[in-house]
Tab-separated table of C-alpha atoms in Angstrom:
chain	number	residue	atom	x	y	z
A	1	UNK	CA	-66.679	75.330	31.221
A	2	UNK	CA	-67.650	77.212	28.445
A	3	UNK	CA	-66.106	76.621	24.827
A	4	UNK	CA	-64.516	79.068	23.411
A	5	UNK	CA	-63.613	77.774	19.339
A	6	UNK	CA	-64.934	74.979	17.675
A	7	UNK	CA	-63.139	73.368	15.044
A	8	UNK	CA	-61.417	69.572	14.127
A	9	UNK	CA	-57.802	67.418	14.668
A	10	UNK	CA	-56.988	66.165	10.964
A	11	UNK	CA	-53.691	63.932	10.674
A	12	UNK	CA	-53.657	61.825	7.249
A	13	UNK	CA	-57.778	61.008	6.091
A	14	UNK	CA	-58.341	61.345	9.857
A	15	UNK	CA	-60.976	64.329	11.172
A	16	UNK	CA	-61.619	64.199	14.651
A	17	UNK	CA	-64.246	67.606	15.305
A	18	UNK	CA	-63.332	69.258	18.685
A	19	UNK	CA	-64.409	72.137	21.488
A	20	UNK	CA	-61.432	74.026	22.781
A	21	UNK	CA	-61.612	74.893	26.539
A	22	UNK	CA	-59.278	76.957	28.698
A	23	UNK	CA	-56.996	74.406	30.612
A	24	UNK	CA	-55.874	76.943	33.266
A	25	UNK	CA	-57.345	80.502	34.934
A	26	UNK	CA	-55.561	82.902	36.441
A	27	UNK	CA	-56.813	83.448	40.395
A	28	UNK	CA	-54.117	86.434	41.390
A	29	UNK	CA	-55.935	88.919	43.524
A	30	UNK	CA	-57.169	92.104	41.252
A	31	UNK	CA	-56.945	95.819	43.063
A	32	UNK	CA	-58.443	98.861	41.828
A	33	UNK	CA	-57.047	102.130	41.880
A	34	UNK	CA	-59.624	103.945	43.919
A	35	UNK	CA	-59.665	107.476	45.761
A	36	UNK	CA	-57.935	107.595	48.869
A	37	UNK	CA	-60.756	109.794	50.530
A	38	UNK	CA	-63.809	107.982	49.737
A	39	UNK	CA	-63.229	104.825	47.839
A	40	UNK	CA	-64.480	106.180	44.341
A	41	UNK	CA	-63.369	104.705	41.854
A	42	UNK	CA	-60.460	106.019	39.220
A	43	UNK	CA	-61.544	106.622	35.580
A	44	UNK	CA	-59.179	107.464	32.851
A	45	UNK	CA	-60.150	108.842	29.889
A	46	UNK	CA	-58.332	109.006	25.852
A	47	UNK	CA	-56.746	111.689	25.485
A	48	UNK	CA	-54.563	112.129	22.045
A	49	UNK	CA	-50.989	113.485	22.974
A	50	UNK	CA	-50.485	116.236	20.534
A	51	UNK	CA	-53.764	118.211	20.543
A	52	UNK	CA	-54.920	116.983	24.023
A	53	UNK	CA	-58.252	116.464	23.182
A	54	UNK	CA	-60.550	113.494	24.168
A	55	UNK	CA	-60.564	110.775	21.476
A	56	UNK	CA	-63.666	108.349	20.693
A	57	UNK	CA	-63.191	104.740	20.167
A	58	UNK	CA	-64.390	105.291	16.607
A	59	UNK	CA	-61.706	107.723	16.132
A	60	UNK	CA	-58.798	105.190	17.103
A	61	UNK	CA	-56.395	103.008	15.217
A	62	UNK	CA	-53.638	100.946	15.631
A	63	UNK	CA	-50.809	102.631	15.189
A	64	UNK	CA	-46.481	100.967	14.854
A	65	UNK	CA	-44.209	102.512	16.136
A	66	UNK	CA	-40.585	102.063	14.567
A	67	UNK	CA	-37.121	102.250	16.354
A	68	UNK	CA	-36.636	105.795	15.810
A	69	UNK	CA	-39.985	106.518	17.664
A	70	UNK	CA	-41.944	107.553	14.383
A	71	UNK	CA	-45.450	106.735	14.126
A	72	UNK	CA	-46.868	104.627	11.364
A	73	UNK	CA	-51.047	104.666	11.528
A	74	UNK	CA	-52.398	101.162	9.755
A	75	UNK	CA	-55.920	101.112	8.580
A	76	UNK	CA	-58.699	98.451	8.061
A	77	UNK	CA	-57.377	98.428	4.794
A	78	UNK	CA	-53.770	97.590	5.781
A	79	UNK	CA	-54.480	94.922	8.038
A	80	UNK	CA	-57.075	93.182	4.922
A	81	UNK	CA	-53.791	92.405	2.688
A	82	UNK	CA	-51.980	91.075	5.885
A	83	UNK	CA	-51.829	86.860	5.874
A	84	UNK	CA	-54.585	85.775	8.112
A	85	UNK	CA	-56.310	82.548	8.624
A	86	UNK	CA	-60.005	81.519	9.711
A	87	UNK	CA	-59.505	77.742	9.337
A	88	UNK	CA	-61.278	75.791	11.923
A	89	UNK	CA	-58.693	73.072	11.529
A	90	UNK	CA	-56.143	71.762	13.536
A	91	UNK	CA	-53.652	70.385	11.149
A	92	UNK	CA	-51.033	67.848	12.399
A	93	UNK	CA	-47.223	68.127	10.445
A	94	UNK	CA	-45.502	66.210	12.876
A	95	UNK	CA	-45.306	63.769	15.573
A	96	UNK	CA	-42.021	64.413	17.747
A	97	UNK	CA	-40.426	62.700	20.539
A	98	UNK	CA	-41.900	64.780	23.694
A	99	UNK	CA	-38.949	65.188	25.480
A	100	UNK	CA	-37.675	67.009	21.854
A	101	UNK	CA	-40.145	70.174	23.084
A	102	UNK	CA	-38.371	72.565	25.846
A	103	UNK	CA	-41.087	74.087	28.298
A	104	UNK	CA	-40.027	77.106	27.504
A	105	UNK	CA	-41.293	76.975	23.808
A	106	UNK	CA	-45.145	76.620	25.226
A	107	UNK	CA	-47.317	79.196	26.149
A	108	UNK	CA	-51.049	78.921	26.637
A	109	UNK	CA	-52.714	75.287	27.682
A	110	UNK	CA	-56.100	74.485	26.381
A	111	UNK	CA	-58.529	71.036	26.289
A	112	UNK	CA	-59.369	68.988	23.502
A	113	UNK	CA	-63.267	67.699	23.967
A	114	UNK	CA	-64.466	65.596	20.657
A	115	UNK	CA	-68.176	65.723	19.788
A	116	UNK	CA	-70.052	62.587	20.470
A	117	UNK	CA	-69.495	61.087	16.832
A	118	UNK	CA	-66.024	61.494	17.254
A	119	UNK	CA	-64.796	60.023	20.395
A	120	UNK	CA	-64.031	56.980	18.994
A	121	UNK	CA	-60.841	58.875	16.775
A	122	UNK	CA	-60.192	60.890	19.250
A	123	UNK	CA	-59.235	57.905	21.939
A	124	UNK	CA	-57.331	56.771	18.662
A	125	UNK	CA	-55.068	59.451	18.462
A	126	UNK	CA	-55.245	59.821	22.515
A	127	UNK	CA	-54.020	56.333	22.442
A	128	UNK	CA	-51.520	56.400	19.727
A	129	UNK	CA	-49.630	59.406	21.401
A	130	UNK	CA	-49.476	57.688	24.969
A	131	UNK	CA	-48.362	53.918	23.522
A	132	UNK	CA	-45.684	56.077	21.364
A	133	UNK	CA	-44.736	58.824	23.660
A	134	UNK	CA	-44.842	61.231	21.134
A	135	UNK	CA	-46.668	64.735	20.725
A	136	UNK	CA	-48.117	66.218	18.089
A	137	UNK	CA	-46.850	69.613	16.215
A	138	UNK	CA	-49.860	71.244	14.871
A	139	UNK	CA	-50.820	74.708	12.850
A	140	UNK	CA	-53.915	76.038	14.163
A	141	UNK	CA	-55.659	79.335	13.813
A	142	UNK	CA	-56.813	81.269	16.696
A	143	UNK	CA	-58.480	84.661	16.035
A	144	UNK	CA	-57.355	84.897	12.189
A	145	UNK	CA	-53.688	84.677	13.128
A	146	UNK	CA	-51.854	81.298	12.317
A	147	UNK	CA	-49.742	79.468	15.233
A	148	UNK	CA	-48.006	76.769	16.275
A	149	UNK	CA	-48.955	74.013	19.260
A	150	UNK	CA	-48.705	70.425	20.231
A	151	UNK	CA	-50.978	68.018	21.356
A	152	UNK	CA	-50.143	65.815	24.140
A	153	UNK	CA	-51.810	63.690	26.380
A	154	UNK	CA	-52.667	64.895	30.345
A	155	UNK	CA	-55.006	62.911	32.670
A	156	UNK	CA	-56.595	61.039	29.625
A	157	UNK	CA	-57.145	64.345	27.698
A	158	UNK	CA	-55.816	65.685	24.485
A	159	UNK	CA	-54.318	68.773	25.962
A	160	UNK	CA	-52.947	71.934	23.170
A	161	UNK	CA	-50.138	73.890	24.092
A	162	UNK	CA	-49.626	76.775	21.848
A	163	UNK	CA	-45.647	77.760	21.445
A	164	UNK	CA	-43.705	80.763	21.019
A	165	UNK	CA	-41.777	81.280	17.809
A	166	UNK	CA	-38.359	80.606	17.706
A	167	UNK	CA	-37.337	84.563	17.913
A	168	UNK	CA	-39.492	85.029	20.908
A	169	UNK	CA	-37.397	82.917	23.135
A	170	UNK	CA	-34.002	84.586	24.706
A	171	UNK	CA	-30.502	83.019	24.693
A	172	UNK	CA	-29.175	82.918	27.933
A	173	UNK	CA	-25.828	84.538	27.379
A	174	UNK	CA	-23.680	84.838	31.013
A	175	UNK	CA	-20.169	84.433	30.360
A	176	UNK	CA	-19.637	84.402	33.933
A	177	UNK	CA	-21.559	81.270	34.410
A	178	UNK	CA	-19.963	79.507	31.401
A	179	UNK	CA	-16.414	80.181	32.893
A	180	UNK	CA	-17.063	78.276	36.802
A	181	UNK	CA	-17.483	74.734	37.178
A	182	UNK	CA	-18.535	73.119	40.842
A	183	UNK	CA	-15.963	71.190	42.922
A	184	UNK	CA	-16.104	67.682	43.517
A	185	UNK	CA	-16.856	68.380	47.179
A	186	UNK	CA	-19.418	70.883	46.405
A	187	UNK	CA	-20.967	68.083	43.951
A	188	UNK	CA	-21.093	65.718	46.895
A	189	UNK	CA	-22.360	67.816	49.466
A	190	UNK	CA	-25.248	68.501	46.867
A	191	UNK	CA	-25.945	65.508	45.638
A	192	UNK	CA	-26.378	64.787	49.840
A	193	UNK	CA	-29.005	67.893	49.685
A	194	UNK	CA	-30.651	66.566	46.834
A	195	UNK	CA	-31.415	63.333	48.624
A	196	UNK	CA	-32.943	64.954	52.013
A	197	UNK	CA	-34.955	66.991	49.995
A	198	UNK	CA	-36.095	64.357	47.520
A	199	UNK	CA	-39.796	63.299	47.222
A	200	UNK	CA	-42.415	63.461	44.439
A	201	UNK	CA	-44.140	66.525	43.348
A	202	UNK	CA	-48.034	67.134	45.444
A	203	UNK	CA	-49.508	70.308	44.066
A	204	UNK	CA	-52.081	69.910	47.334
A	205	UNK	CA	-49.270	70.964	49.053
A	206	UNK	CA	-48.723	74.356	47.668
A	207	UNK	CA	-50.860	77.361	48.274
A	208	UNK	CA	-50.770	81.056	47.191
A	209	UNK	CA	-50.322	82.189	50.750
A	210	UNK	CA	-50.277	85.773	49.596
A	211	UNK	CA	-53.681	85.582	47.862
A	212	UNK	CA	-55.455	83.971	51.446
A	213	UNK	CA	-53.923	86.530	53.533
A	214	UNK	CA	-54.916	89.602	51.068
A	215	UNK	CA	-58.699	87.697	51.495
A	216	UNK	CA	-58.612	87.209	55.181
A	217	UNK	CA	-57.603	91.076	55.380
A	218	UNK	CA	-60.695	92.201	53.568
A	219	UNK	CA	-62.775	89.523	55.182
A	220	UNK	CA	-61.701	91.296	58.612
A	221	UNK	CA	-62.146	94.710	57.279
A	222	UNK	CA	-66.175	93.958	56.067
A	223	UNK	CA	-67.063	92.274	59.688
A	224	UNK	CA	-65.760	95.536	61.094
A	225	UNK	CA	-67.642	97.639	59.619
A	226	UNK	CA	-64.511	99.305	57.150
A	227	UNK	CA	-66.171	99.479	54.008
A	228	UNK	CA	-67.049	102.368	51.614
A	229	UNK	CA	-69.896	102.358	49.618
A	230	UNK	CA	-68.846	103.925	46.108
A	231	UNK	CA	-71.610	106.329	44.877
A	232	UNK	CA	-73.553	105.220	41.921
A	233	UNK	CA	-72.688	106.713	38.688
A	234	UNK	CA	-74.726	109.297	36.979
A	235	UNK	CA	-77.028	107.729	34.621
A	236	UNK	CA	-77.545	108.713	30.966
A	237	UNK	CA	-80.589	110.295	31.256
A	238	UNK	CA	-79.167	113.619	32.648
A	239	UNK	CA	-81.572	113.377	36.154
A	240	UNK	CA	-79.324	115.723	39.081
A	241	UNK	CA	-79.162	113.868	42.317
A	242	UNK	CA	-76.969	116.613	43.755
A	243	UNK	CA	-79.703	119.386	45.416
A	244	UNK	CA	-77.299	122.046	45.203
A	245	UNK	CA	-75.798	121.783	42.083
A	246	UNK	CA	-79.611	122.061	40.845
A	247	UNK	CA	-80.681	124.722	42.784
A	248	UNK	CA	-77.424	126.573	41.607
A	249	UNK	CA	-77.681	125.721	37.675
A	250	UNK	CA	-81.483	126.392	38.121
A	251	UNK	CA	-80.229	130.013	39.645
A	252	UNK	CA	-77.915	130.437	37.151
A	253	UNK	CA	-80.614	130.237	33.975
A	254	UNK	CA	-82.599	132.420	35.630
A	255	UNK	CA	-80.297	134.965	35.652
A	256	UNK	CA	-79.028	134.715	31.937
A	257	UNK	CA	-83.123	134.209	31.403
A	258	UNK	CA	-83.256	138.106	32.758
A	259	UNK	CA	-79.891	139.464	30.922
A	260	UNK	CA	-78.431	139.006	34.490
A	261	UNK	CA	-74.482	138.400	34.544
A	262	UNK	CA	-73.672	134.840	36.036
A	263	UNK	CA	-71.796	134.545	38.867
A	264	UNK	CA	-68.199	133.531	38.931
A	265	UNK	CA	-67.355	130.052	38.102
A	266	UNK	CA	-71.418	129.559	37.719
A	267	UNK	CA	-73.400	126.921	36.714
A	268	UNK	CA	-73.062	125.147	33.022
A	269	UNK	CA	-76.024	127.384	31.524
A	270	UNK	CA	-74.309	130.262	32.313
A	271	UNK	CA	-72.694	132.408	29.361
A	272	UNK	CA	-71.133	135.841	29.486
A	273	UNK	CA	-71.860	137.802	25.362
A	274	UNK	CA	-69.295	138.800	23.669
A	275	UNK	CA	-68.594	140.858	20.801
A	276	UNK	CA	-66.387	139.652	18.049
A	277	UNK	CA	-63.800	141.586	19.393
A	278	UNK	CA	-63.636	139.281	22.313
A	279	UNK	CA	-65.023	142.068	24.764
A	280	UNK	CA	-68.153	141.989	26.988
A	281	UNK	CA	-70.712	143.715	25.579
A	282	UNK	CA	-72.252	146.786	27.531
A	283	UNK	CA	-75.648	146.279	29.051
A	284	UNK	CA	-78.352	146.471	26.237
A	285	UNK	CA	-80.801	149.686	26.100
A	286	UNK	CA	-84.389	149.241	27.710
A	287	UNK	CA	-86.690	146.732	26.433
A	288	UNK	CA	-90.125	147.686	25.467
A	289	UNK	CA	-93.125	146.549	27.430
A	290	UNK	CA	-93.995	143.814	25.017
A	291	UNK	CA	-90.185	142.399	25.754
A	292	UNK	CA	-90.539	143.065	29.337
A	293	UNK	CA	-93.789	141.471	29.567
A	294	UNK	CA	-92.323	138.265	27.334
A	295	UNK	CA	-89.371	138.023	29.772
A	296	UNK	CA	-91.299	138.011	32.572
A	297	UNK	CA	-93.326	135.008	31.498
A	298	UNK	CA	-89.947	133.486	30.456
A	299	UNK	CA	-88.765	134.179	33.734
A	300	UNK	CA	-91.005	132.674	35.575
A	301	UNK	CA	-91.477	129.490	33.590
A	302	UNK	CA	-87.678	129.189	33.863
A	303	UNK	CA	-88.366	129.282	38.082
A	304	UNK	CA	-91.217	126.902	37.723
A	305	UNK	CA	-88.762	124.631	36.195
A	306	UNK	CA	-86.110	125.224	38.456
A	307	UNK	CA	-88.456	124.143	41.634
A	308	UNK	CA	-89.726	121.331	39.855
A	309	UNK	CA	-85.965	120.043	38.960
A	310	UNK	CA	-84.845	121.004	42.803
A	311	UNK	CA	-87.828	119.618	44.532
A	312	UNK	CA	-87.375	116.345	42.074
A	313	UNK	CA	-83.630	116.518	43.218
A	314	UNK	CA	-84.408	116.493	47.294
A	315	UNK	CA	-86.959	113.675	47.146
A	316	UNK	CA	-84.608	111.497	45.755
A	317	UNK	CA	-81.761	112.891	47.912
A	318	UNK	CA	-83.783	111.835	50.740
């Protein structure tokens, strides 16, 4: 495992430096969303709503949007005079009875690691926590925004749990369940489930069934030969792989190298003059032999070109 903040425990005059490590991982099986055809994969793209053109990342900002669907737009600025915290401390206010914290107020689960110097506090307060049964409510700061956790004790490790805020947790309001209350028969017949069904809690014995079958599939699905090789993207550096789209751009500059019109839906060198009218100009009077002469050489360095690009294109087609 990798650390992922750095920073130290402190409860009274007591600093105990730490590593924080994710305590869990999440193994659900990922899909893409890929083309039905051919397997390529799907690319989306930012598009702005109102003027529908393609945004860049340096043209985006966060933006709130209030209950009656308006738009508010915060900038760097905005966010600078919002509270925010960098401490690398984890500062203990309380020590509670640990049956005082509902599961539901916890969220993410991390581990505690002291550095070498510091184990010796650290078993302290590991100690101190277990003998008492007791957790510790802490303020800590994870990227520059201030939350609450506990610490409590798993395996022989100081574990953090951060916690929800008190609005972020829903009251259960069913009336309906309020207004029944079970029989004493039903309680009895129950409590008799209950027992037949008692035993202690194994997590070997529970497996994500779902995720080994999706695994198996594929595995079945590679031996027999079902799998589609995506094709590579196009690099940066502009190179065509695709012989005929080079042979047809490479037609299409030669023609609009002569004065030629393009074809229909041609390649992406090809433009059509306009006046500023918007019309199509009529064809232009003769050139002179010194133009003719210039166009010719033109011309035929643009072919030149165009064979070199298509005959670079088919060897590494092949």
């Amino acid at each position: 495992m990798r650390a992922i903040w750095k920073g130290a425990v402190s409860f009274g005059l007591v600093n105990v430096p730490v590593r924080l490590y994710s305590a869990t991982e999440n193994h659900d099986v990922q899909f893409r969303q890929v083309h039905r055809e051919d397997g390529g994969r799907i690319r989306y793209r930012r598009f702005c709503s109102i003027d529908g053109e393609e945004v860049s990342y340096d043209d985006i900002a966060k933006g709130y949007e209030t209950e009656d669907g308006d738009m508010v737009v915060l900038t760097d600025d905005d966010f600078a005079d919002l509270p925010s915290r960098s401490s690398k401390e984890i500062g203990v206010t309380k020590f509670v009875p640990a049956d005082q914290i509902d599961p539901m107020w916890l969220d993410k689960s991390y581990y505690l690691e002291p550095d070498k110097s510091a184990t010796k506090p650290y078993v302290l307060l590991r100690d101190a926590l277990e003998s008492e049964q007791r957790v510790a409510v802490v303020t800590v700061s994870i990227r520059t925004r201030m939350t609450m956790a506990i610490l409590r004790v798993r395996d022989g490790v100081i574990v953090m749990q951060t916690m929800l805020w008190p609005d972020e947790v829903r009251a259960a309001d069913f009336a309906a369940v309020d207004e029944q209350h079970a029989t004493r028969q039903e309680m009895d017949m129950a409590k008799m489930l209950i027992d037949q069904l008692a035993g202690d809690y194994d997590p070997a014995e529970y497996e994500d069934d779902y995720a080994l079958a999706v695994k198996e599939l594929v595995r079945a699905k590679v031996e027999g030969g079902e799998v589609r090789v995506s094709a590579p993207e196009e690099e940066e550096s502009g190179e065509v792989v695709d012989l005929l789209a080079a042979l047809s751009r490479s037609v299409e500059r030669a023609k609009a190298s002569r004065g030629e019109a393009p074809s229909s839906g041609g390649g992406q060198g090809s433009t059509v003059s306009k006046s500023s009218s918007g019309s199509t100009k009529k064809a232009a009077p003769k050139k002179s032999s010194t133009t003719k002469k210039a166009a010719s050489k033109k011309s035929a360095a643009t072919k030149k070109s165009a064979a070199k690009t298509a005959k670079k294109a088919e060897k590494k087609a092949s």
